[in-house]
Structures are given as structure tokens and as C-alpha cells.
CSV table of C-alpha atoms in Angstrom, one decimal:
chain,number,residue,atom,x,y,z
C,13,MET,CA,-14.3,59.8,-40.9
C,14,GLU,CA,-10.6,59.3,-40.1
C,15,GLU,CA,-8.9,56.1,-41.2
C,16,GLN,CA,-5.5,55.2,-39.7
C,17,LEU,CA,-2.7,53.2,-41.2
C,18,LEU,CA,-2.3,50.9,-38.1
C,19,PRO,CA,0.8,48.8,-37.5
C,20,ARG,CA,-1.3,45.7,-37.2
C,21,ARG,CA,-2.1,46.0,-41.0
C,22,TRP,CA,1.2,44.2,-41.9
C,23,GLY,CA,0.2,41.1,-39.8
C,24,ILE,CA,-3.2,41.0,-41.6
C,25,LEU,CA,-1.5,41.3,-45.0
C,26,VAL,CA,1.1,38.6,-44.2
C,27,GLY,CA,-1.6,36.2,-42.8
C,28,MET,CA,-4.0,36.5,-45.7
C,29,THR,CA,-1.2,36.2,-48.2
C,30,LEU,CA,0.3,33.1,-46.6
C,31,ILE,CA,-3.0,31.3,-46.6
C,32,LEU,CA,-3.7,32.4,-50.2
C,33,VAL,CA,-0.3,31.0,-51.2
C,34,ALA,CA,-1.1,27.7,-49.6
C,35,ILE,CA,-4.6,27.4,-51.1
C,36,GLN,CA,-3.4,28.5,-54.6
C,37,PHE,CA,-0.5,26.0,-54.4
C,38,ALA,CA,-3.0,23.2,-53.7
C,39,PHE,CA,-5.2,24.3,-56.7
C,40,ILE,CA,-2.4,24.7,-59.2
C,41,LEU,CA,-0.3,21.7,-58.2
C,42,PRO,CA,-2.1,19.5,-60.8
C,43,GLY,CA,-1.0,22.0,-63.5
C,44,GLY,CA,2.6,21.3,-62.8
C,45,ALA,CA,2.1,17.6,-62.6
C,46,ALA,CA,-0.3,17.5,-65.5
C,47,VAL,CA,1.3,14.6,-67.4
C,48,LEU,CA,1.8,12.5,-64.3
C,49,ILE,CA,-1.8,13.1,-63.1
C,50,MET,CA,-3.3,12.2,-66.5
C,51,MET,CA,-1.3,9.0,-66.5
C,52,THR,CA,-2.1,8.1,-62.9
C,53,TYR,CA,-5.8,8.8,-63.1
C,54,GLN,CA,-6.1,7.6,-66.8
C,55,ILE,CA,-7.7,10.8,-68.1
C,56,GLU,CA,-7.5,13.0,-71.1
C,57,PRO,CA,-6.8,16.8,-71.2
C,58,MET,CA,-10.5,17.7,-71.1
C,59,ALA,CA,-11.1,15.7,-67.8
C,60,PHE,CA,-7.8,17.1,-66.4
C,61,SER,CA,-8.9,20.6,-67.1
C,62,MET,CA,-12.1,19.9,-65.0
C,63,ILE,CA,-9.8,19.1,-62.0
C,64,MET,CA,-8.1,22.5,-62.5
C,65,SER,CA,-11.4,24.4,-62.7
C,66,ILE,CA,-13.8,22.6,-60.3
C,67,PRO,CA,-12.6,24.6,-57.1
C,68,TYR,CA,-13.7,27.7,-58.9
C,69,PHE,CA,-17.2,26.3,-59.4
C,70,ALA,CA,-17.5,26.0,-55.6
C,71,GLY,CA,-16.3,29.5,-55.3
C,72,PHE,CA,-19.0,30.5,-57.9
C,73,LEU,CA,-21.8,28.8,-55.9
C,74,PHE,CA,-21.0,30.3,-52.5
C,75,ALA,CA,-19.2,33.6,-53.0
C,76,ILE,CA,-22.3,35.8,-52.6
C,77,LEU,CA,-23.3,33.9,-49.5
C,78,ALA,CA,-19.8,34.2,-48.0
C,79,GLY,CA,-19.7,37.9,-48.6
C,80,THR,CA,-23.2,38.5,-47.2
C,81,LEU,CA,-22.5,36.4,-44.1
C,82,ALA,CA,-19.2,38.1,-43.5
C,83,ASP,CA,-21.1,41.5,-43.4
C,84,ARG,CA,-23.7,40.0,-41.0
C,85,VAL,CA,-22.0,37.4,-38.7
C,86,GLY,CA,-18.4,38.3,-38.9
C,87,LEU,CA,-15.6,38.2,-41.4
C,88,ASN,CA,-13.2,35.9,-39.5
C,89,LYS,CA,-15.8,33.2,-38.8
C,90,ILE,CA,-16.6,32.9,-42.5
C,91,LEU,CA,-12.9,32.8,-43.5
C,92,LEU,CA,-12.1,30.1,-40.9
C,93,ILE,CA,-15.0,27.9,-42.2
C,94,GLY,CA,-13.6,28.3,-45.7
C,95,PHE,CA,-10.0,27.5,-44.7
C,96,ALA,CA,-11.3,24.4,-42.8
C,97,CYS,CA,-13.0,23.2,-46.1
C,98,ALA,CA,-9.7,23.6,-47.9
C,99,LEU,CA,-8.0,21.4,-45.3
C,100,LEU,CA,-10.7,18.7,-45.5
C,101,GLY,CA,-10.6,18.6,-49.3
C,102,SER,CA,-6.8,18.5,-49.3
C,103,ILE,CA,-6.8,15.5,-46.9
C,104,GLY,CA,-9.5,13.9,-49.1
C,105,ARG,CA,-7.2,14.1,-52.1
C,106,ILE,CA,-4.6,12.0,-50.2
C,107,LEU,CA,-7.2,9.3,-49.8
C,108,THR,CA,-8.3,9.2,-53.5
C,109,ALA,CA,-6.0,6.3,-54.4
C,110,GLY,CA,-6.3,6.8,-58.2
C,111,SER,CA,-10.0,7.5,-58.2
C,112,TYR,CA,-10.8,10.3,-60.5
C,113,LEU,CA,-14.2,10.9,-58.9
C,114,GLY,CA,-12.6,11.1,-55.5
C,115,LEU,CA,-10.1,13.6,-56.8
C,116,PHE,CA,-12.8,15.6,-58.4
C,117,LEU,CA,-15.0,15.9,-55.3
C,118,SER,CA,-12.1,16.5,-52.9
C,119,THR,CA,-10.8,19.3,-55.1
C,120,MET,CA,-14.3,20.8,-55.3
C,121,VAL,CA,-14.6,20.9,-51.5
C,122,MET,CA,-11.4,22.9,-51.3
C,123,GLY,CA,-13.0,25.6,-53.5
C,124,PHE,CA,-15.2,26.8,-50.5
C,125,ALA,CA,-12.1,28.5,-49.3
C,126,LEU,CA,-12.0,30.6,-52.5
C,127,ALA,CA,-15.6,31.7,-51.9
C,128,ALA,CA,-14.7,33.1,-48.5
C,129,LEU,CA,-11.4,34.6,-49.3
C,130,ASN,CA,-12.2,36.2,-52.7
C,131,ALA,CA,-15.5,37.6,-51.6
C,132,ASN,CA,-14.0,39.4,-48.6
C,133,SER,CA,-10.4,40.4,-49.7
C,134,ALA,CA,-11.5,43.8,-51.0
C,135,LYS,CA,-13.4,44.6,-47.8
C,136,LEU,CA,-10.5,43.4,-45.5
C,137,LEU,CA,-7.8,45.4,-47.4
C,138,ARG,CA,-10.0,48.5,-47.9
C,139,TYR,CA,-10.2,48.9,-44.1
C,140,TRP,CA,-6.7,48.0,-43.1
C,141,PHE,CA,-5.0,49.7,-46.1
C,142,PRO,CA,-7.0,52.8,-47.0
C,143,GLY,CA,-6.0,55.3,-49.7
C,144,LYS,CA,-3.0,54.8,-52.0
C,145,SER,CA,-1.7,52.0,-49.8
C,146,ASN,CA,-4.6,49.9,-51.0
C,147,SER,CA,-3.1,49.3,-54.4
C,148,PHE,CA,0.2,48.1,-52.9
C,149,ALA,CA,-1.6,45.8,-50.4
C,150,MET,CA,-3.9,44.3,-53.1
C,151,GLY,CA,-0.8,43.8,-55.3
C,152,VAL,CA,0.9,41.9,-52.5
C,153,TYR,CA,-2.2,39.9,-51.9
C,154,THR,CA,-2.7,38.9,-55.5
C,155,ALA,CA,1.0,38.2,-55.7
C,156,GLY,CA,0.2,35.4,-53.3
C,157,MET,CA,-1.8,33.8,-56.1
C,158,SER,CA,1.2,33.9,-58.5
C,159,ALA,CA,3.6,32.8,-55.7
C,160,GLY,CA,1.5,29.8,-54.9
C,161,ALA,CA,1.2,28.9,-58.5
C,162,ALA,CA,4.9,29.3,-59.2
C,163,ILE,CA,5.9,27.0,-56.3
C,164,ALA,CA,3.2,24.5,-57.4
C,165,LEU,CA,4.2,24.4,-61.0
C,166,TYR,CA,7.8,23.9,-60.3
C,167,TYR,CA,7.2,21.4,-57.5
C,168,GLY,CA,4.5,19.5,-59.4
C,169,SER,CA,6.7,19.1,-62.5
C,170,HIS,CA,9.4,17.4,-60.3
C,171,ILE,CA,7.4,15.0,-58.1
C,172,ALA,CA,7.6,11.2,-58.5
C,173,THR,CA,4.0,10.4,-57.3
C,174,VAL,CA,0.9,12.4,-57.0
C,175,GLU,CA,0.4,11.3,-53.4
C,176,GLU,CA,3.7,13.2,-52.6
C,177,GLY,CA,2.1,16.4,-53.9
C,178,TRP,CA,-1.2,15.9,-52.1
C,179,ILE,CA,0.6,15.4,-48.7
C,180,PHE,CA,2.8,18.5,-49.2
C,181,SER,CA,-0.1,20.7,-50.2
C,182,THR,CA,-2.0,19.6,-47.0
C,183,VAL,CA,1.0,20.6,-44.9
C,184,LEU,CA,1.1,24.0,-46.5
C,185,ILE,CA,-2.6,24.6,-45.8
C,186,VAL,CA,-2.1,23.7,-42.1
C,187,ILE,CA,0.8,26.2,-41.9
C,188,GLY,CA,-1.3,28.9,-43.6
C,189,ILE,CA,-4.2,28.4,-41.2
C,190,ILE,CA,-2.0,28.5,-38.2
C,191,ALA,CA,-0.4,31.8,-39.5
C,192,TRP,CA,-3.9,33.3,-40.0
C,193,ILE,CA,-5.0,32.4,-36.5
C,194,VAL,CA,-1.9,33.9,-35.0
C,195,LEU,CA,-1.8,37.1,-37.1
C,196,TYR,CA,-5.5,38.1,-37.6
C,197,ARG,CA,-7.2,40.7,-35.4
C,198,ASP,CA,-10.5,42.5,-36.0
C,199,HIS,CA,-10.2,46.1,-37.1
C,200,PRO,CA,-10.6,48.4,-34.1
C,201,VAL,CA,-13.0,50.7,-35.9
C,202,HIS,CA,-14.5,48.8,-38.9
C,203,ASN,CA,-15.8,45.7,-37.0
C,204,GLU,CA,-19.6,46.4,-36.8
C,205,LEU,CA,-22.0,44.0,-38.3
C,206,SER,CA,-24.6,45.1,-40.8
C,207,ARG,CA,-28.1,45.4,-39.3
C,208,GLU,CA,-29.8,46.5,-42.6
C,209,PRO,CA,-32.7,44.3,-43.6
C,210,LEU,CA,-31.4,41.6,-45.9
C,211,GLY,CA,-33.9,42.2,-48.7
C,212,GLU,CA,-33.1,45.9,-48.9
C,213,TYR,CA,-29.4,45.2,-48.5
C,214,MET,CA,-29.3,42.8,-51.4
C,215,LYS,CA,-31.7,44.7,-53.6
C,216,GLU,CA,-29.6,47.9,-53.5
C,217,VAL,CA,-26.4,46.0,-54.4
C,218,LEU,CA,-28.0,43.9,-57.2
C,219,ARG,CA,-29.7,46.9,-58.8
C,220,ASN,CA,-26.3,48.6,-59.2
C,221,LYS,CA,-25.3,48.0,-62.8
C,222,HIS,CA,-21.7,49.0,-62.1
C,223,VAL,CA,-21.4,46.0,-59.7
C,224,TRP,CA,-22.4,43.8,-62.6
C,225,GLY,CA,-19.9,45.6,-64.8
C,226,ILE,CA,-16.9,44.9,-62.5
C,227,SER,CA,-18.1,41.4,-62.1
C,228,ILE,CA,-18.1,40.7,-65.8
C,229,PHE,CA,-14.7,42.2,-65.9
C,230,ALA,CA,-13.5,39.8,-63.2
C,231,LEU,CA,-15.0,36.8,-65.1
C,232,LEU,CA,-12.9,37.7,-68.1
C,233,VAL,CA,-9.7,38.6,-66.3
C,234,PHE,CA,-9.5,35.6,-64.0
C,235,GLY,CA,-10.8,33.2,-66.6
C,236,MET,CA,-8.0,34.3,-68.8
C,237,THR,CA,-5.3,33.9,-66.1
C,238,ASN,CA,-6.7,30.4,-65.3
C,239,VAL,CA,-6.2,29.3,-68.9
C,240,ASN,CA,-2.5,30.1,-68.6
C,241,GLY,CA,-2.1,28.2,-65.3
C,242,SER,CA,-4.1,25.2,-66.5
C,243,TYR,CA,-2.6,24.6,-70.0
C,244,MET,CA,0.9,26.2,-70.0
C,245,VAL,CA,2.9,23.1,-69.0
C,246,PRO,CA,1.2,20.6,-71.3
C,247,ALA,CA,1.1,23.2,-74.1
C,248,VAL,CA,4.8,24.0,-73.9
C,249,THR,CA,5.6,20.3,-73.7
C,250,THR,CA,3.6,19.6,-76.8
C,251,LEU,CA,5.3,22.5,-78.6
C,252,ALA,CA,8.7,21.1,-77.8
C,253,GLY,CA,7.5,17.8,-79.2
C,254,ASP,CA,9.0,15.6,-76.5
C,255,PRO,CA,7.2,14.4,-73.2
C,256,SER,CA,10.6,14.5,-71.5
C,257,PHE,CA,10.4,18.3,-71.7
C,258,ALA,CA,7.6,18.4,-69.1
C,259,ALA,CA,10.2,19.3,-66.3
C,260,GLU,CA,11.6,22.1,-68.5
C,261,ALA,CA,8.1,23.3,-69.3
C,262,GLY,CA,7.4,23.3,-65.5
C,263,THR,CA,10.5,25.4,-64.9
C,264,LEU,CA,9.4,27.9,-67.6
C,265,SER,CA,6.0,28.1,-66.1
C,266,THR,CA,7.5,28.7,-62.7
C,267,VAL,CA,9.7,31.6,-64.1
C,268,ASN,CA,6.5,33.0,-65.7
C,269,THR,CA,4.6,33.0,-62.4
C,270,ILE,CA,7.5,34.3,-60.3
C,271,ILE,CA,7.7,37.3,-62.7
C,272,ALA,CA,3.9,37.7,-62.3
C,273,CYS,CA,4.3,37.6,-58.5
C,274,ILE,CA,6.9,40.3,-58.4
C,275,ALA,CA,5.2,42.4,-61.0
C,276,SER,CA,1.8,42.3,-59.3
C,277,MET,CA,3.4,43.9,-56.2
C,278,VAL,CA,5.5,46.5,-58.0
C,279,LEU,CA,3.4,47.5,-61.0
C,280,PRO,CA,0.4,48.9,-59.1
C,281,VAL,CA,2.7,51.3,-57.3
C,282,ILE,CA,5.1,52.3,-60.1
C,283,PHE,CA,2.9,51.9,-63.1
C,284,VAL,CA,-0.9,52.0,-62.4
C,285,ALA,CA,-0.5,54.7,-59.8
C,286,ARG,CA,1.0,57.0,-62.4
C,287,PHE,CA,-2.4,57.2,-64.1
C,288,LYS,CA,-5.3,59.1,-62.7
C,289,ASN,CA,-7.8,56.5,-63.7
C,290,MET,CA,-7.8,52.7,-64.3
C,291,ARG,CA,-8.8,52.3,-67.9
C,292,ALA,CA,-5.6,53.3,-69.7
C,293,PRO,CA,-3.2,51.1,-67.7
C,294,ALA,CA,-5.6,48.2,-67.9
C,295,TRP,CA,-5.8,48.5,-71.7
C,296,ILE,CA,-2.1,48.6,-72.1
C,297,CYS,CA,-1.8,45.3,-70.0
C,298,PHE,CA,-4.6,43.7,-72.0
C,299,ILE,CA,-3.0,44.4,-75.3
C,300,GLY,CA,0.4,43.2,-74.3
C,301,THR,CA,-1.0,40.0,-72.9
C,302,ALA,CA,-3.2,39.3,-75.9
C,303,VAL,CA,-0.2,39.7,-78.3
C,304,CYS,CA,2.0,37.3,-76.3
C,305,PHE,CA,-0.7,34.6,-76.0
C,306,GLY,CA,-1.8,34.9,-79.6
C,307,VAL,CA,1.6,34.5,-81.1
C,308,VAL,CA,3.8,32.3,-78.9
C,309,PHE,CA,2.5,28.8,-79.9
C,310,PHE,CA,2.9,29.6,-83.6
C,311,LEU,CA,6.6,29.9,-83.2
C,312,PRO,CA,9.1,27.0,-82.8
C,313,TYR,CA,10.1,26.1,-79.2
C,314,GLY,CA,13.3,27.8,-78.1
C,315,PRO,CA,14.6,31.1,-76.7
C,316,ILE,CA,11.6,32.9,-78.3
C,317,THR,CA,9.2,30.8,-76.3
C,318,TRP,CA,11.0,31.8,-73.1
C,319,ALA,CA,11.1,35.5,-74.1
C,320,PHE,CA,7.3,35.6,-74.7
C,321,PHE,CA,6.5,33.9,-71.4
C,322,ILE,CA,8.9,36.3,-69.6
C,323,ILE,CA,7.3,39.4,-71.2
C,324,CYS,CA,3.7,38.2,-70.8
C,325,PRO,CA,3.4,38.3,-67.0
C,326,ILE,CA,4.8,41.8,-66.9
C,327,PHE,CA,1.6,42.9,-68.8
C,328,MET,CA,-0.7,40.4,-67.1
C,329,ALA,CA,0.3,41.0,-63.5
C,330,SER,CA,-1.4,44.3,-63.0
C,331,LEU,CA,-4.8,43.0,-64.1
C,332,MET,CA,-5.4,40.9,-61.0
C,333,PRO,CA,-4.9,43.7,-58.4
C,334,ILE,CA,-6.8,46.1,-60.6
C,335,THR,CA,-9.8,43.7,-60.7
C,336,LYS,CA,-9.8,43.0,-56.9
C,337,MET,CA,-9.6,46.8,-56.1
C,338,LEU,CA,-12.7,47.7,-58.0
C,339,PRO,CA,-15.3,47.0,-55.4
C,340,ALA,CA,-13.6,49.5,-53.1
C,341,LEU,CA,-13.2,52.1,-55.9
C,342,LEU,CA,-16.7,52.3,-57.2
C,343,PRO,CA,-18.2,55.6,-55.9
C,344,SER,CA,-21.7,54.0,-56.0
C,345,VAL,CA,-20.9,51.3,-53.4
C,346,LYS,CA,-21.4,51.9,-49.7
C,347,PRO,CA,-18.5,50.7,-47.4
C,348,GLU,CA,-21.0,48.6,-45.4
C,349,HIS,CA,-21.9,46.7,-48.6
C,350,LEU,CA,-18.3,45.8,-49.6
C,351,GLY,CA,-18.7,42.2,-48.4
C,352,VAL,CA,-21.7,41.4,-50.7
C,353,VAL,CA,-20.3,43.4,-53.6
C,354,GLY,CA,-17.1,41.5,-53.3
C,355,GLY,CA,-19.2,38.3,-53.1
C,356,VAL,CA,-21.0,39.2,-56.4
C,357,GLN,CA,-17.7,40.0,-58.1
C,358,ALA,CA,-16.0,36.8,-56.7
C,359,THR,CA,-19.0,34.8,-58.0
C,360,PHE,CA,-18.3,35.9,-61.5
C,361,GLN,CA,-14.5,35.6,-61.0
C,362,ASN,CA,-14.8,32.0,-59.9
C,363,PHE,CA,-17.3,31.2,-62.6
C,364,GLY,CA,-14.9,32.5,-65.2
C,365,MET,CA,-12.1,30.4,-63.8
C,366,PHE,CA,-14.4,27.4,-63.8
C,367,LEU,CA,-16.1,27.9,-67.1
C,368,LEU,CA,-13.9,29.5,-69.7
C,369,ALA,CA,-10.9,27.1,-69.8
C,370,SER,CA,-12.7,23.8,-69.6
C,371,TYR,CA,-16.2,24.4,-71.0
C,372,VAL,CA,-15.7,27.2,-73.5
C,373,LEU,CA,-12.1,27.3,-74.9
C,374,SER,CA,-11.4,23.5,-74.7
C,375,PRO,CA,-14.6,22.4,-76.7
C,376,ILE,CA,-13.9,25.2,-79.2
C,377,ALA,CA,-10.3,24.0,-79.6
C,378,ILE,CA,-11.4,20.4,-80.0
C,379,ALA,CA,-14.0,21.5,-82.7
C,380,VAL,CA,-11.4,23.6,-84.6
C,381,SER,CA,-8.4,21.3,-84.3
C,382,GLY,CA,-10.3,18.0,-84.5
C,383,ALA,CA,-8.4,16.5,-81.6
C,384,PRO,CA,-8.5,16.7,-77.7
C,385,ASP,CA,-4.8,17.4,-77.6
C,386,GLY,CA,-1.9,18.2,-79.9
C,387,LEU,CA,-0.3,21.5,-80.9
C,388,GLY,CA,-3.3,22.7,-83.0
C,389,TYR,CA,-5.5,22.2,-79.9
C,390,TYR,CA,-3.3,24.4,-77.7
C,391,GLN,CA,-2.9,27.0,-80.4
C,392,VAL,CA,-6.6,27.5,-80.5
C,393,ILE,CA,-6.7,27.6,-76.7
C,394,PHE,CA,-4.2,30.4,-76.4
C,395,VAL,CA,-5.6,32.4,-79.4
C,396,GLY,CA,-9.0,32.2,-77.5
C,397,THR,CA,-7.2,33.5,-74.4
C,398,ALA,CA,-6.1,36.5,-76.5
C,399,VAL,CA,-9.7,37.1,-77.5
C,400,LEU,CA,-10.6,37.1,-73.8
C,401,CYS,CA,-8.1,39.9,-73.3
C,402,ILE,CA,-9.8,41.9,-76.0
C,403,LEU,CA,-13.3,41.3,-74.4
C,404,GLY,CA,-11.9,42.2,-71.0
C,405,ALA,CA,-10.7,45.6,-72.3
C,406,LEU,CA,-14.1,46.3,-73.9
C,407,SER,CA,-15.9,45.3,-70.7
C,408,MET,CA,-14.4,48.3,-68.9
C,409,PHE,CA,-17.1,50.4,-70.6
C,410,LEU,CA,-19.6,48.7,-68.3
C,411,PHE,CA,-18.5,50.7,-65.3
C,412,PRO,CA,-17.0,54.2,-64.7
C,413,ASN,CA,-13.4,54.9,-65.4
C,414,VAL,CA,-12.6,54.8,-61.7
C,415,ARG,CA,-9.6,56.4,-60.0
C,416,SER,CA,-6.5,54.3,-59.5
C,417,SER,CA,-6.8,54.5,-55.7
C,418,VAL,CA,-9.4,55.3,-53.0
C,419,ILE,CA,-9.7,59.1,-53.0
C,420,MET,CA,-8.1,60.5,-49.8
C,421,GLU,CA,-6.7,63.7,-48.4
C,422,VAL,CA,-3.6,63.0,-46.3
C,423,GLU,CA,-3.0,65.1,-43.2
C,424,GLU,CA,0.6,65.8,-42.0
C,425,GLU,CA,-0.3,64.2,-38.6
C,426,THR,CA,1.4,60.9,-37.9
C,427,ILE,CA,0.6,58.2,-35.3
C,428,GLY,CA,3.5,56.0,-34.3
C,429,GLY,CA,5.3,56.9,-37.4
C,430,ASP,CA,2.3,56.2,-39.7
C,431,VAL,CA,0.4,58.8,-41.6
C,432,THR,CA,-3.3,59.3,-40.6
C,433,PRO,CA,-5.3,59.8,-43.8
C,434,THR,CA,-8.7,61.4,-43.7
C,435,VAL,CA,-11.5,60.6,-46.2
């Protein structure tokens, strides 16, 4: 089977990255405006963390369905339905008028976009970017998560009203949907729908223990990254000891995510690709991330705080593209099953982002520190995040030590200046 690096691939990558930036911006915006939102909606950190995590619960509920339907009725149809849900939920937030329940439900509806996009990103990029180009493409795509978060955290920490943020996020989603419609095309070869009986199709995937292994890995990795996005601004503000530091904390959080954005594009190519297999570079990233998170809030606020949050994303950034590449790298997964495998992994990924920050680490932090906020509360939160890193490293024993890219032999032939690899 020959797989070509077609020129259209760049349009696909730009389109899916732009819509991801817009959706991620909408989800992370409350993190930048954390203090303002808690004051506007009269809620405490626990209730606020539920707003940050509820989109991922919707992703958890519908990711397998989104992946399965994409295999059977068409990828673009499922993605457009998800994007439409993001737009409807974003409009709903504008109309909440200070209602916490309205904000909660609107934000949950937006999460359907995550189910569609996360379930099918590995499949889409596997076909358009085969071989070693896949790690670069996945790095750019996951950089969209960091880019959206960086913009949201900075913008959110400088807005005067929450309504201003809701309107701007809606405009970005509209722009992202338009870009997707203009740039997307079906792959000229890999566009056939699965005709395999659904029962056999699901049974084969769900019996594969390695699929469950990469899914547990995704739960821990993305659960860990969501803790950082959800709590960093209020935690740094508390560490500084002055609510007026919220804007500076937002700037630090933005710097953190910009570095993560750049590193997630660059590191898979210049760092991960230097290793034959995935386990060693992932362990290095886990250890560095754990040390940064476990130490930073036990030191006084100042240049050392900035240093830790500049170093941390350099380690953390590679973990997201590594995770999202895994469905396409497992030798036991058939290409025609990539949608549902990606759906299973995305289910766990979204469950981790929904569950760990709000319903595991926060209650533990309250129990240990004796308060629903304060420096002791955030210290426990981030030590718990370091523990998640350790568990993530150990979870890599649940699946094979896969290669760092899809195995391919590259012919010298070129088409239109592009190499034509052969599997």
C-alpha cells in the first residue's frame, strides 16, 4: 500500500488546528478569568473547577460514539456536528446572565466538539501525514491546545466582564468553523466507510488490552495537563498573597502555555524522534514535569516561580502528541479501526480531564489542607499532579514500547516535490 504526502495535507492540518485553538480558547477562558468568574457567579473554587472540567465529561460520554460513527457514516459529518454543538454552547454562555446552572449546561454542550475532534484526530492525521511526518503533524495539532489556552489565559485575565469573554470566544469558534469548511477535503484514498458488522468491529477493539493501556495513559496525561490549566492562575495569585496579582499570574500562565505550544511542535521532531521507541523520552518528560509541579508552590513567589513555569512546559509538551499518536502506532490496531480506537482513548482522555482535577485532587486537597482554597490547598493540588506524572510513567507498561513513528520505508520517488512513502 502506497501512501502519498499530498499537498492538501497542509490545509487539513491548518483547518483542524484553527478550530482546535478556538474550542480550546473557549474552554480555558474561565481559567484566565477565574477570580472574575467566581465573583460574578458567586461560586467557590470547587464549583469553578466543575466549569473547567464539565466539557470533558461530554467528551467522555460521546467519544466512542463519535469515533464509531466517523468510521461508518463519514468523518466530516461527525466533526461538523461537534463543531455546531460548540457554537451553540458558546452562544448559550452569552445568555447565562450570571446563572451558574446556565453556565454549567452551556459549557457542557460545548464538550460534544471534543468528543468528535479528539476521537478522530489520530485517524485523520495518520492518513494525511503517514510515517515520520505524523509526529510533526500531531505536534502542531496538539500545539493548538496550548495556543488556545495561552490566548485564553492572557485574554481572560485582562477582561472587565465575563460577557466580553463569552462573545469573543463565540466569534473565534465561528472563524474556526468557516476555516474548517473552506480547507477540509476527504482523503482521495482513505475515504471508504467501514462495512464490518458493528458487533464484531467493537468486540475486536474492546478485547485489545493495549487499547485499554493507551487509554489509561491518556487519562493520566491529559488529566494532569488540565490541572495546570484549571488551577495555575488562582494558585499563583494565592502564592503571591495579593488578589491584584491575578493579571500577572495570567501573564505567567500565558508564557507557560506559549512555551508548551512551541515545544509540542518542535520536541517531537528534535527530541522524541531521536529515540527508537516512545518509553524513554516519555519517562524523561514525566520526571521533569513531576519535579516542577511538586516543588514550585513550596517556594516564595518571585523569579524562581517564573523559572519553574518556564521549564515545566518544556518537559510536559511532548506528552500530549505522544499520547495522541499512540492509536496509530499500536501494531495490533487495524487502520480501519482507528476511529473507534481513537474514540476509546478519547473517552478516557476526557474522563481524566473531567474527573481528576475537580473530583479527585480537589477533594483530597480540601481534606488535607482543611480549606477549599488557600496556599495549602493548592500545594496539595500540585503535589497530586506530580503523583499523576509518576502514575503516567508506570502506565506505559500496559502497552508495548512502540516506535516513535509509524514504520515506513521511503522510496526516492517524489510527486510534485513530495516524497512518496511506502508501507
